[in-house]
Each structure stands twice: as C-alpha cells, then as structure tokens.
C-alpha cells in the first residue's frame, strides 16, 4: 500500500480561501483515491504546543483574565478617585503610589500571557477585525497611560478638568481593550 502525504506552506490570510477551495474539490478528489485525513495547523512549535494540549491555553487564558482584573481594578479605582466619586480625602498621588505595583503586575501579566495566547491562535486573530481593534486600543491605552494619565496622577495639583479627562480616557480605552478582546471570540 502506498501513502501519499503532502505539506503546503500558505500565505498569511489565505487559509479560509484554501479551505473553501478544498470543500469544492473534495468529492472529486475522493474519486481518485481514498482520503485518509486532511489537517491544517498554524506555524511554529510553540503554537503546536499551546494548541495541542488541552490545559495549556485555558491556563494561559486564566492568567490573562487575572491580569485584566488586576489592571482594570486599579485603573477603575484611580479613575473614580480622579472623578471625585470615591476616596475624596485620599490624595491622588498617594493613591497612585499605593496602586502602582498592582497596576504594573496587572499589565505585566496581561502582556506576558497575551503573547502566548496570540501564538496559540495566530491565524484566527490575524484575520479577525476585533483583534486589530483591540491592538489599536491597546497601543492607544498604553501611550495614554504612560504619558497623560501618569502625568496627571503624579501631579500634586492636577486641575479637575485634566483629572476628568485622564479618568474618562483611561476608562474608555482600557475597558475598550477588554471589550474588543472579548469580542474576538464572539464575533470573528
């Protein structure tokens, strides 16, 4: 018995078209000889490890969600303080200093777990509109956070209008990143 095995390297974003063409041709292909299997995988050994083990991706995703909770929790508390909704007697700079380590570790956890999550489903993400929206919001949120927001929360005498802009901007951007990330699974 002779077995024929073929491997193809595809161009980025071409997998959906290849699968569509295979679906059109599969019946004719079966008339030539039995088809034992048809598999596809995304490139790379790390991708294969992440996507082939049942527990790895959920573990990474759990760490990612923990990081999101930590990051968004600190951003929410700081923003609500800037808006004057909570902790009105707590100086902004003191609260910022107390929350800084948690914000940092939340951000490190989110970014550190987000990369392997992406590697595990790179082709799905690459072709997903919501992934690119998330990346654009993430880049904007990081720039906003490390420039304007940080400057406001470290200022002893931040103007109320700057505090409001910083708080609303941070909430919109960071929660936008989270919503866009969640939308990848639902809408793409």
PDB file of N, CA, C and O in Angstrom, residues 27-106:
ATOM      1  N   UNK A  27     -15.039  16.100  -3.201  1.00  0.00           N
ATOM      2  CA  UNK A  27     -15.752  14.957  -3.768  1.00  0.00           C
ATOM      3  C   UNK A  27     -15.012  14.399  -4.981  1.00  0.00           C
ATOM      4  O   UNK A  27     -14.881  13.184  -5.133  1.00  0.00           O
ATOM      5  N   UNK A  28     -14.538  15.269  -5.840  1.00  0.00           N
ATOM      6  CA  UNK A  28     -13.768  14.801  -6.993  1.00  0.00           C
ATOM      7  C   UNK A  28     -12.475  14.142  -6.519  1.00  0.00           C
ATOM      8  O   UNK A  28     -12.075  13.095  -7.036  1.00  0.00           O
ATOM      9  N   UNK A  29     -11.826  14.709  -5.535  1.00  0.00           N
ATOM     10  CA  UNK A  29     -10.565  14.152  -5.018  1.00  0.00           C
ATOM     11  C   UNK A  29     -10.766  12.732  -4.510  1.00  0.00           C
ATOM     12  O   UNK A  29      -9.925  11.861  -4.715  1.00  0.00           O
ATOM     13  N   UNK A  30     -11.893  12.451  -3.857  1.00  0.00           N
ATOM     14  CA  UNK A  30     -12.172  11.120  -3.328  1.00  0.00           C
ATOM     15  C   UNK A  30     -12.346  10.083  -4.437  1.00  0.00           C
ATOM     16  O   UNK A  30     -12.154   8.893  -4.199  1.00  0.00           O
ATOM     17  N   UNK A  31     -12.709  10.495  -5.635  1.00  0.00           N
ATOM     18  CA  UNK A  31     -12.856   9.534  -6.736  1.00  0.00           C
ATOM     19  C   UNK A  31     -11.502   9.013  -7.201  1.00  0.00           C
ATOM     20  O   UNK A  31     -11.426   7.951  -7.801  1.00  0.00           O
ATOM     21  N   UNK A  32     -10.447   9.745  -6.942  1.00  0.00           N
ATOM     22  CA  UNK A  32      -9.113   9.329  -7.369  1.00  0.00           C
ATOM     23  C   UNK A  32      -8.522   8.276  -6.438  1.00  0.00           C
ATOM     24  O   UNK A  32      -7.889   7.322  -6.885  1.00  0.00           O
ATOM     25  N   UNK A  33      -8.700   8.451  -5.137  1.00  0.00           N
ATOM     26  CA  UNK A  33      -8.231   7.504  -4.122  1.00  0.00           C
ATOM     27  C   UNK A  33      -8.829   7.914  -2.782  1.00  0.00           C
ATOM     28  O   UNK A  33      -9.237   9.060  -2.614  1.00  0.00           O
ATOM     29  N   UNK A  34      -8.879   6.964  -1.861  1.00  0.00           N
ATOM     30  CA  UNK A  34      -9.436   7.322  -0.546  1.00  0.00           C
ATOM     31  C   UNK A  34      -8.583   8.412   0.118  1.00  0.00           C
ATOM     32  O   UNK A  34      -7.364   8.412   0.005  1.00  0.00           O
ATOM     33  N   UNK A  35      -9.262   9.295   0.793  1.00  0.00           N
ATOM     34  CA  UNK A  35      -8.580  10.375   1.511  1.00  0.00           C
ATOM     35  C   UNK A  35      -8.580  10.004   2.991  1.00  0.00           C
ATOM     36  O   UNK A  35      -9.648   9.895   3.602  1.00  0.00           O
ATOM     37  N   UNK A  36      -7.393   9.766   3.534  1.00  0.00           N
ATOM     38  CA  UNK A  36      -7.287   9.356   4.934  1.00  0.00           C
ATOM     39  C   UNK A  36      -7.541  10.497   5.904  1.00  0.00           C
ATOM     40  O   UNK A  36      -8.216  10.332   6.907  1.00  0.00           O
ATOM     41  N   UNK A  37      -7.016  11.662   5.594  1.00  0.00           N
ATOM     42  CA  UNK A  37      -7.172  12.795   6.509  1.00  0.00           C
ATOM     43  C   UNK A  37      -6.778  14.078   5.793  1.00  0.00           C
ATOM     44  O   UNK A  37      -6.057  14.065   4.797  1.00  0.00           O
ATOM     45  N   UNK A  38      -7.264  15.166   6.342  1.00  0.00           N
ATOM     46  CA  UNK A  38      -6.877  16.498   5.873  1.00  0.00           C
ATOM     47  C   UNK A  38      -6.752  17.364   7.120  1.00  0.00           C
ATOM     48  O   UNK A  38      -7.726  17.598   7.819  1.00  0.00           O
ATOM     49  N   UNK A  39      -5.528  17.779   7.442  1.00  0.00           N
ATOM     50  CA  UNK A  39      -5.280  18.592   8.628  1.00  0.00           C
ATOM     51  C   UNK A  39      -4.627  19.900   8.235  1.00  0.00           C
ATOM     52  O   UNK A  39      -3.967  19.983   7.209  1.00  0.00           O
ATOM     53  N   UNK A  40      -4.792  20.878   9.089  1.00  0.00           N
ATOM     54  CA  UNK A  40      -4.007  22.096   8.933  1.00  0.00           C
ATOM     55  C   UNK A  40      -3.622  22.586  10.323  1.00  0.00           C
ATOM     56  O   UNK A  40      -4.283  22.290  11.305  1.00  0.00           O
ATOM     57  N   UNK A  41      -2.519  23.280  10.382  1.00  0.00           N
ATOM     58  CA  UNK A  41      -2.050  23.827  11.647  1.00  0.00           C
ATOM     59  C   UNK A  41      -1.408  25.173  11.376  1.00  0.00           C
ATOM     60  O   UNK A  41      -1.004  25.464  10.252  1.00  0.00           O
ATOM     61  N   UNK A  42      -1.350  25.965  12.394  1.00  0.00           N
ATOM     62  CA  UNK A  42      -0.644  27.227  12.272  1.00  0.00           C
ATOM     63  C   UNK A  42       0.835  26.946  12.510  1.00  0.00           C
ATOM     64  O   UNK A  42       1.203  25.959  13.119  1.00  0.00           O
ATOM     65  N   UNK A  43       1.672  27.817  12.033  1.00  0.00           N
ATOM     66  CA  UNK A  43       3.120  27.586  12.019  1.00  0.00           C
ATOM     67  C   UNK A  43       3.737  27.695  13.403  1.00  0.00           C
ATOM     68  O   UNK A  43       3.334  28.513  14.214  1.00  0.00           O
ATOM     69  N   UNK A  44       4.724  26.873  13.631  1.00  0.00           N
ATOM     70  CA  UNK A  44       5.588  27.035  14.782  1.00  0.00           C
ATOM     71  C   UNK A  44       5.409  26.000  15.864  1.00  0.00           C
ATOM     72  O   UNK A  44       4.292  25.608  16.167  1.00  0.00           O
ATOM     73  N   UNK A  45       6.522  25.575  16.461  1.00  0.00           N
ATOM     74  CA  UNK A  45       6.434  24.577  17.520  1.00  0.00           C
ATOM     75  C   UNK A  45       5.722  25.091  18.771  1.00  0.00           C
ATOM     76  O   UNK A  45       4.991  24.342  19.408  1.00  0.00           O
ATOM     77  N   UNK A  46       5.909  26.369  19.123  1.00  0.00           N
ATOM     78  CA  UNK A  46       5.226  26.906  20.296  1.00  0.00           C
ATOM     79  C   UNK A  46       3.721  26.906  20.073  1.00  0.00           C
ATOM     80  O   UNK A  46       2.947  26.541  20.958  1.00  0.00           O
ATOM     81  N   UNK A  47       3.310  27.270  18.871  1.00  0.00           N
ATOM     82  CA  UNK A  47       1.890  27.228  18.536  1.00  0.00           C
ATOM     83  C   UNK A  47       1.353  25.819  18.667  1.00  0.00           C
ATOM     84  O   UNK A  47       0.263  25.600  19.193  1.00  0.00           O
ATOM     85  N   UNK A  48       2.095  24.847  18.189  1.00  0.00           N
ATOM     86  CA  UNK A  48       1.638  23.463  18.257  1.00  0.00           C
ATOM     87  C   UNK A  48       1.534  22.988  19.702  1.00  0.00           C
ATOM     88  O   UNK A  48       0.608  22.259  20.054  1.00  0.00           O
ATOM     89  N   UNK A  49       2.444  23.406  20.552  1.00  0.00           N
ATOM     90  CA  UNK A  49       2.385  23.035  21.966  1.00  0.00           C
ATOM     91  C   UNK A  49       1.156  23.650  22.617  1.00  0.00           C
ATOM     92  O   UNK A  49       0.386  22.979  23.308  1.00  0.00           O
ATOM     93  N   UNK A  50       0.948  24.949  22.386  1.00  0.00           N
ATOM     94  CA  UNK A  50      -0.168  25.654  23.021  1.00  0.00           C
ATOM     95  C   UNK A  50      -1.509  25.125  22.531  1.00  0.00           C
ATOM     96  O   UNK A  50      -2.432  24.901  23.311  1.00  0.00           O
ATOM     97  N   UNK A  51      -1.634  24.895  21.242  1.00  0.00           N
ATOM     98  CA  UNK A  51      -2.935  24.490  20.707  1.00  0.00           C
ATOM     99  C   UNK A  51      -3.197  22.994  20.792  1.00  0.00           C
ATOM    100  O   UNK A  51      -4.329  22.571  20.644  1.00  0.00           O
ATOM    101  N   UNK A  52      -2.177  22.190  21.050  1.00  0.00           N
ATOM    102  CA  UNK A  52      -2.401  20.746  21.074  1.00  0.00           C
ATOM    103  C   UNK A  52      -2.634  20.184  22.474  1.00  0.00           C
ATOM    104  O   UNK A  52      -3.084  19.063  22.618  1.00  0.00           O
ATOM    105  N   UNK A  53      -2.337  20.910  23.502  1.00  0.00           N
ATOM    106  CA  UNK A  53      -2.539  20.429  24.868  1.00  0.00           C
ATOM    107  C   UNK A  53      -3.796  21.074  25.437  1.00  0.00           C
ATOM    108  O   UNK A  53      -3.933  22.291  25.427  1.00  0.00           O
ATOM    109  N   UNK A  54      -4.681  20.257  25.949  1.00  0.00           N
ATOM    110  CA  UNK A  54      -5.976  20.759  26.424  1.00  0.00           C
ATOM    111  C   UNK A  54      -5.868  21.787  27.536  1.00  0.00           C
ATOM    112  O   UNK A  54      -6.667  22.703  27.611  1.00  0.00           O
ATOM    113  N   UNK A  55      -4.897  21.643  28.414  1.00  0.00           N
ATOM    114  CA  UNK A  55      -4.858  22.510  29.594  1.00  0.00           C
ATOM    115  C   UNK A  55      -4.010  23.759  29.431  1.00  0.00           C
ATOM    116  O   UNK A  55      -4.124  24.680  30.238  1.00  0.00           O
ATOM    117  N   UNK A  56      -3.173  23.832  28.423  1.00  0.00           N
ATOM    118  CA  UNK A  56      -2.252  24.965  28.329  1.00  0.00           C
ATOM    119  C   UNK A  56      -2.976  26.262  28.008  1.00  0.00           C
ATOM    120  O   UNK A  56      -2.814  27.269  28.708  1.00  0.00           O
ATOM    121  N   UNK A  57      -3.781  26.281  26.945  1.00  0.00           N
ATOM    122  CA  UNK A  57      -4.455  27.527  26.569  1.00  0.00           C
ATOM    123  C   UNK A  57      -5.385  28.023  27.682  1.00  0.00           C
ATOM    124  O   UNK A  57      -5.340  29.207  28.035  1.00  0.00           O
ATOM    125  N   UNK A  58      -6.233  27.155  28.283  1.00  0.00           N
ATOM    126  CA  UNK A  58      -7.080  27.661  29.382  1.00  0.00           C
ATOM    127  C   UNK A  58      -6.281  28.198  30.570  1.00  0.00           C
ATOM    128  O   UNK A  58      -6.701  29.153  31.214  1.00  0.00           O
ATOM    129  N   UNK A  59      -5.128  27.607  30.835  1.00  0.00           N
ATOM    130  CA  UNK A  59      -4.286  28.104  31.929  1.00  0.00           C
ATOM    131  C   UNK A  59      -3.753  29.498  31.609  1.00  0.00           C
ATOM    132  O   UNK A  59      -3.803  30.405  32.451  1.00  0.00           O
ATOM    133  N   UNK A  60      -3.266  29.663  30.391  1.00  0.00           N
ATOM    134  CA  UNK A  60      -2.762  30.978  29.976  1.00  0.00           C
ATOM    135  C   UNK A  60      -3.900  32.002  29.983  1.00  0.00           C
ATOM    136  O   UNK A  60      -3.727  33.136  30.431  1.00  0.00           O
ATOM    137  N   UNK A  61      -5.071  31.582  29.505  1.00  0.00           N
ATOM    138  CA  UNK A  61      -6.231  32.487  29.478  1.00  0.00           C
ATOM    139  C   UNK A  61      -6.648  32.892  30.889  1.00  0.00           C
ATOM    140  O   UNK A  61      -7.020  34.040  31.130  1.00  0.00           O
ATOM    141  N   UNK A  62      -6.569  31.962  31.843  1.00  0.00           N
ATOM    142  CA  UNK A  62      -6.895  32.276  33.234  1.00  0.00           C
ATOM    143  C   UNK A  62      -5.927  33.320  33.791  1.00  0.00           C
ATOM    144  O   UNK A  62      -6.344  34.274  34.458  1.00  0.00           O
ATOM    145  N   UNK A  63      -4.632  33.162  33.507  1.00  0.00           N
ATOM    146  CA  UNK A  63      -3.650  34.171  33.921  1.00  0.00           C
ATOM    147  C   UNK A  63      -3.955  35.520  33.272  1.00  0.00           C
ATOM    148  O   UNK A  63      -3.840  36.567  33.925  1.00  0.00           O
ATOM    149  N   UNK A  64      -4.345  35.478  32.011  1.00  0.00           N
ATOM    150  CA  UNK A  64      -4.681  36.707  31.281  1.00  0.00           C
ATOM    151  C   UNK A  64      -5.866  37.413  31.957  1.00  0.00           C
ATOM    152  O   UNK A  64      -5.827  38.625  32.173  1.00  0.00           O
ATOM    153  N   UNK A  65      -6.893  36.652  32.290  1.00  0.00           N
ATOM    154  CA  UNK A  65      -8.070  37.235  32.949  1.00  0.00           C
ATOM    155  C   UNK A  65      -7.727  37.773  34.335  1.00  0.00           C
ATOM    156  O   UNK A  65      -8.251  38.809  34.751  1.00  0.00           O
ATOM    157  N   UNK A  66      -6.853  37.089  35.055  1.00  0.00           N
ATOM    158  CA  UNK A  66      -6.401  37.584  36.354  1.00  0.00           C
ATOM    159  C   UNK A  66      -5.686  38.929  36.179  1.00  0.00           C
ATOM    160  O   UNK A  66      -5.933  39.879  36.921  1.00  0.00           O
ATOM    161  N   UNK A  67      -4.803  39.010  35.179  1.00  0.00           N
ATOM    162  CA  UNK A  67      -4.096  40.261  34.902  1.00  0.00           C
ATOM    163  C   UNK A  67      -5.044  41.382  34.516  1.00  0.00           C
ATOM    164  O   UNK A  67      -4.877  42.529  34.943  1.00  0.00           O
ATOM    165  N   UNK A  68      -6.051  41.052  33.705  1.00  0.00           N
ATOM    166  CA  UNK A  68      -7.048  42.058  33.301  1.00  0.00           C
ATOM    167  C   UNK A  68      -7.788  42.573  34.525  1.00  0.00           C
ATOM    168  O   UNK A  68      -7.996  43.785  34.682  1.00  0.00           O
ATOM    169  N   UNK A  69      -8.176  41.657  35.412  1.00  0.00           N
ATOM    170  CA  UNK A  69      -8.898  42.052  36.631  1.00  0.00           C
ATOM    171  C   UNK A  69      -8.044  42.977  37.486  1.00  0.00           C
ATOM    172  O   UNK A  69      -8.522  44.010  37.972  1.00  0.00           O
ATOM    173  N   UNK A  70      -6.789  42.625  37.655  1.00  0.00           N
ATOM    174  CA  UNK A  70      -5.877  43.445  38.450  1.00  0.00           C
ATOM    175  C   UNK A  70      -5.659  44.818  37.815  1.00  0.00           C
ATOM    176  O   UNK A  70      -5.777  45.855  38.481  1.00  0.00           O
ATOM    177  N   UNK A  71      -5.401  44.832  36.520  1.00  0.00           N
ATOM    178  CA  UNK A  71      -5.158  46.086  35.807  1.00  0.00           C
ATOM    179  C   UNK A  71      -6.396  46.973  35.796  1.00  0.00           C
ATOM    180  O   UNK A  71      -6.344  48.147  36.178  1.00  0.00           O
ATOM    181  N   UNK A  72      -7.527  46.417  35.365  1.00  0.00           N
ATOM    182  CA  UNK A  72      -8.746  47.227  35.277  1.00  0.00           C
ATOM    183  C   UNK A  72      -9.239  47.658  36.656  1.00  0.00           C
ATOM    184  O   UNK A  72      -9.795  48.751  36.803  1.00  0.00           O
ATOM    185  N   UNK A  73      -9.015  46.819  37.665  1.00  0.00           N
ATOM    186  CA  UNK A  73      -9.418  47.195  39.025  1.00  0.00           C
ATOM    187  C   UNK A  73      -8.672  48.426  39.502  1.00  0.00           C
ATOM    188  O   UNK A  73      -9.271  49.361  40.061  1.00  0.00           O
ATOM    189  N   UNK A  74      -7.370  48.456  39.277  1.00  0.00           N
ATOM    190  CA  UNK A  74      -6.587  49.613  39.725  1.00  0.00           C
ATOM    191  C   UNK A  74      -6.903  50.858  38.897  1.00  0.00           C
ATOM    192  O   UNK A  74      -6.976  51.963  39.438  1.00  0.00           O
ATOM    193  N   UNK A  75      -7.116  50.668  37.599  1.00  0.00           N
ATOM    194  CA  UNK A  75      -7.482  51.798  36.734  1.00  0.00           C
ATOM    195  C   UNK A  75      -8.844  52.348  37.160  1.00  0.00           C
ATOM    196  O   UNK A  75      -9.048  53.573  37.213  1.00  0.00           O
ATOM    197  N   UNK A  76      -9.776  51.462  37.482  1.00  0.00           N
ATOM    198  CA  UNK A  76     -11.112  51.890  37.904  1.00  0.00           C
ATOM    199  C   UNK A  76     -11.047  52.684  39.211  1.00  0.00           C
ATOM    200  O   UNK A  76     -11.625  53.771  39.310  1.00  0.00           O
ATOM    201  N   UNK A  77     -10.323  52.159  40.202  1.00  0.00           N
ATOM    202  CA  UNK A  77     -10.212  52.861  41.490  1.00  0.00           C
ATOM    203  C   UNK A  77      -9.561  54.229  41.295  1.00  0.00           C
ATOM    204  O   UNK A  77     -10.051  55.247  41.803  1.00  0.00           O
ATOM    205  N   UNK A  78      -8.470  54.272  40.538  1.00  0.00           N
ATOM    206  CA  UNK A  78      -7.764  55.543  40.319  1.00  0.00           C
ATOM    207  C   UNK A  78      -8.659  56.532  39.560  1.00  0.00           C
ATOM    208  O   UNK A  78      -8.711  57.724  39.895  1.00  0.00           O
ATOM    209  N   UNK A  79      -9.371  56.045  38.567  1.00  0.00           N
ATOM    210  CA  UNK A  79     -10.241  56.919  37.770  1.00  0.00           C
ATOM    211  C   UNK A  79     -11.414  57.443  38.590  1.00  0.00           C
ATOM    212  O   UNK A  79     -11.772  58.625  38.491  1.00  0.00           O
ATOM    213  N   UNK A  80     -11.996  56.580  39.400  1.00  0.00           N
ATOM    214  CA  UNK A  80     -13.103  57.033  40.254  1.00  0.00           C
ATOM    215  C   UNK A  80     -12.613  58.065  41.274  1.00  0.00           C
ATOM    216  O   UNK A  80     -13.340  58.993  41.615  1.00  0.00           O
ATOM    217  N   UNK A  81     -11.380  57.916  41.728  1.00  0.00           N
ATOM    218  CA  UNK A  81     -10.810  58.940  42.626  1.00  0.00           C
ATOM    219  C   UNK A  81     -10.623  60.256  41.888  1.00  0.00           C
ATOM    220  O   UNK A  81     -10.949  61.321  42.406  1.00  0.00           O
ATOM    221  N   UNK A  82     -10.111  60.180  40.646  1.00  0.00           N
ATOM    222  CA  UNK A  82      -9.936  61.408  39.864  1.00  0.00           C
ATOM    223  C   UNK A  82     -11.267  62.093  39.576  1.00  0.00           C
ATOM    224  O   UNK A  82     -11.340  63.322  39.488  1.00  0.00           O
ATOM    225  N   UNK A  83     -12.320  61.311  39.434  1.00  0.00           N
ATOM    226  CA  UNK A  83     -13.655  61.878  39.181  1.00  0.00           C
ATOM    227  C   UNK A  83     -14.325  62.361  40.462  1.00  0.00           C
ATOM    228  O   UNK A  83     -15.390  62.964  40.417  1.00  0.00           O
ATOM    229  N   UNK A  84     -13.711  62.070  41.625  1.00  0.00           N
ATOM    230  CA  UNK A  84     -14.264  62.503  42.902  1.00  0.00           C
ATOM    231  C   UNK A  84     -15.396  61.628  43.402  1.00  0.00           C
ATOM    232  O   UNK A  84     -16.109  62.007  44.323  1.00  0.00           O
ATOM    233  N   UNK A  85     -15.556  60.442  42.844  1.00  0.00           N
ATOM    234  CA  UNK A  85     -16.649  59.545  43.224  1.00  0.00           C
ATOM    235  C   UNK A  85     -16.317  58.762  44.487  1.00  0.00           C
ATOM    236  O   UNK A  85     -17.190  58.472  45.288  1.00  0.00           O
ATOM    237  N   UNK A  86     -15.049  58.418  44.674  1.00  0.00           N
ATOM    238  CA  UNK A  86     -14.659  57.658  45.863  1.00  0.00           C
ATOM    239  C   UNK A  86     -13.337  58.171  46.425  1.00  0.00           C
ATOM    240  O   UNK A  86     -12.563  58.816  45.714  1.00  0.00           O
ATOM    241  N   UNK A  87     -13.128  57.910  47.692  1.00  0.00           N
ATOM    242  CA  UNK A  87     -11.907  58.299  48.406  1.00  0.00           C
ATOM    243  C   UNK A  87     -11.556  59.778  48.223  1.00  0.00           C
ATOM    244  O   UNK A  87     -10.410  60.126  47.917  1.00  0.00           O
ATOM    245  N   UNK A  88     -12.506  60.690  48.452  1.00  0.00           N
ATOM    246  CA  UNK A  88     -12.238  62.111  48.194  1.00  0.00           C
ATOM    247  C   UNK A  88     -11.145  62.715  49.079  1.00  0.00           C
ATOM    248  O   UNK A  88     -10.508  63.685  48.684  1.00  0.00           O
ATOM    249  N   UNK A  89     -10.897  62.135  50.239  1.00  0.00           N
ATOM    250  CA  UNK A  89      -9.882  62.691  51.132  1.00  0.00           C
ATOM    251  C   UNK A  89      -8.499  62.094  50.885  1.00  0.00           C
ATOM    252  O   UNK A  89      -7.509  62.595  51.401  1.00  0.00           O
ATOM    253  N   UNK A  90      -8.444  61.039  50.105  1.00  0.00           N
ATOM    254  CA  UNK A  90      -7.161  60.385  49.784  1.00  0.00           C
ATOM    255  C   UNK A  90      -6.455  61.197  48.700  1.00  0.00           C
ATOM    256  O   UNK A  90      -6.997  61.396  47.614  1.00  0.00           O
ATOM    257  N   UNK A  91      -5.251  61.695  48.966  1.00  0.00           N
ATOM    258  CA  UNK A  91      -4.522  62.427  47.924  1.00  0.00           C
ATOM    259  C   UNK A  91      -4.257  61.527  46.708  1.00  0.00           C
ATOM    260  O   UNK A  91      -3.916  60.346  46.854  1.00  0.00           O
ATOM    261  N   UNK A  92      -4.431  62.099  45.536  1.00  0.00           N
ATOM    262  CA  UNK A  92      -4.280  61.352  44.286  1.00  0.00           C
ATOM    263  C   UNK A  92      -2.893  60.726  44.183  1.00  0.00           C
ATOM    264  O   UNK A  92      -2.755  59.555  43.814  1.00  0.00           O
ATOM    265  N   UNK A  93      -1.875  61.489  44.528  1.00  0.00           N
ATOM    266  CA  UNK A  93      -0.510  60.972  44.399  1.00  0.00           C
ATOM    267  C   UNK A  93      -0.252  59.792  45.336  1.00  0.00           C
ATOM    268  O   UNK A  93       0.437  58.839  44.958  1.00  0.00           O
ATOM    269  N   UNK A  94      -0.822  59.832  46.546  1.00  0.00           N
ATOM    270  CA  UNK A  94      -0.639  58.718  47.490  1.00  0.00           C
ATOM    271  C   UNK A  94      -1.354  57.469  46.983  1.00  0.00           C
ATOM    272  O   UNK A  94      -0.806  56.367  47.033  1.00  0.00           O
ATOM    273  N   UNK A  95      -2.571  57.641  46.511  1.00  0.00           N
ATOM    274  CA  UNK A  95      -3.331  56.503  45.984  1.00  0.00           C
ATOM    275  C   UNK A  95      -2.625  55.914  44.766  1.00  0.00           C
ATOM    276  O   UNK A  95      -2.514  54.690  44.640  1.00  0.00           O
ATOM    277  N   UNK A  96      -2.118  56.778  43.919  1.00  0.00           N
ATOM    278  CA  UNK A  96      -1.393  56.313  42.728  1.00  0.00           C
ATOM    279  C   UNK A  96      -0.164  55.494  43.135  1.00  0.00           C
ATOM    280  O   UNK A  96       0.122  54.446  42.544  1.00  0.00           O
ATOM    281  N   UNK A  97       0.554  55.959  44.148  1.00  0.00           N
ATOM    282  CA  UNK A  97       1.740  55.232  44.614  1.00  0.00           C
ATOM    283  C   UNK A  97       1.365  53.873  45.209  1.00  0.00           C
ATOM    284  O   UNK A  97       2.068  52.882  45.003  1.00  0.00           O
ATOM    285  N   UNK A  98       0.249  53.830  45.935  1.00  0.00           N
ATOM    286  CA  UNK A  98      -0.193  52.569  46.530  1.00  0.00           C
ATOM    287  C   UNK A  98      -0.666  51.569  45.468  1.00  0.00           C
ATOM    288  O   UNK A  98      -0.464  50.358  45.608  1.00  0.00           O
ATOM    289  N   UNK A  99      -1.304  52.055  44.430  1.00  0.00           N
ATOM    290  CA  UNK A  99      -1.839  51.172  43.390  1.00  0.00           C
ATOM    291  C   UNK A  99      -0.808  50.801  42.318  1.00  0.00           C
ATOM    292  O   UNK A  99      -1.000  49.823  41.590  1.00  0.00           O
ATOM    293  N   UNK A 100       0.284  51.572  42.223  1.00  0.00           N
ATOM    294  CA  UNK A 100       1.266  51.375  41.147  1.00  0.00           C
ATOM    295  C   UNK A 100       1.790  49.939  41.023  1.00  0.00           C
ATOM    296  O   UNK A 100       1.842  49.399  39.912  1.00  0.00           O
ATOM    297  N   UNK A 101       2.169  49.269  42.126  1.00  0.00           N
ATOM    298  CA  UNK A 101       2.676  47.901  41.957  1.00  0.00           C
ATOM    299  C   UNK A 101       1.612  46.947  41.398  1.00  0.00           C
ATOM    300  O   UNK A 101       1.921  46.071  40.590  1.00  0.00           O
ATOM    301  N   UNK A 102       0.367  47.131  41.804  1.00  0.00           N
ATOM    302  CA  UNK A 102      -0.711  46.258  41.314  1.00  0.00           C
ATOM    303  C   UNK A 102      -1.007  46.533  39.842  1.00  0.00           C
ATOM    304  O   UNK A 102      -1.247  45.614  39.068  1.00  0.00           O
ATOM    305  N   UNK A 103      -0.980  47.811  39.481  1.00  0.00           N
ATOM    306  CA  UNK A 103      -1.181  48.173  38.071  1.00  0.00           C
ATOM    307  C   UNK A 103      -0.060  47.580  37.228  1.00  0.00           C
ATOM    308  O   UNK A 103      -0.312  47.000  36.169  1.00  0.00           O
ATOM    309  N   UNK A 104       1.167  47.718  37.710  1.00  0.00           N
ATOM    310  CA  UNK A 104       2.328  47.195  36.974  1.00  0.00           C
ATOM    311  C   UNK A 104       2.216  45.687  36.791  1.00  0.00           C
ATOM    312  O   UNK A 104       2.384  45.181  35.678  1.00  0.00           O
ATOM    313  N   UNK A 105       1.919  44.954  37.857  1.00  0.00           N
ATOM    314  CA  UNK A 105       1.838  43.496  37.754  1.00  0.00           C
ATOM    315  C   UNK A 105       0.642  43.054  36.927  1.00  0.00           C
ATOM    316  O   UNK A 105       0.707  42.036  36.222  1.00  0.00           O
ATOM    317  N   UNK A 106      -0.439  43.817  36.978  1.00  0.00           N
ATOM    318  CA  UNK A 106      -1.576  43.518  36.110  1.00  0.00           C
ATOM    319  C   UNK A 106      -1.193  43.669  34.647  1.00  0.00           C
ATOM    320  O   UNK A 106      -1.484  42.801  33.812  1.00  0.00           O
TER     321      UNK A 106
END
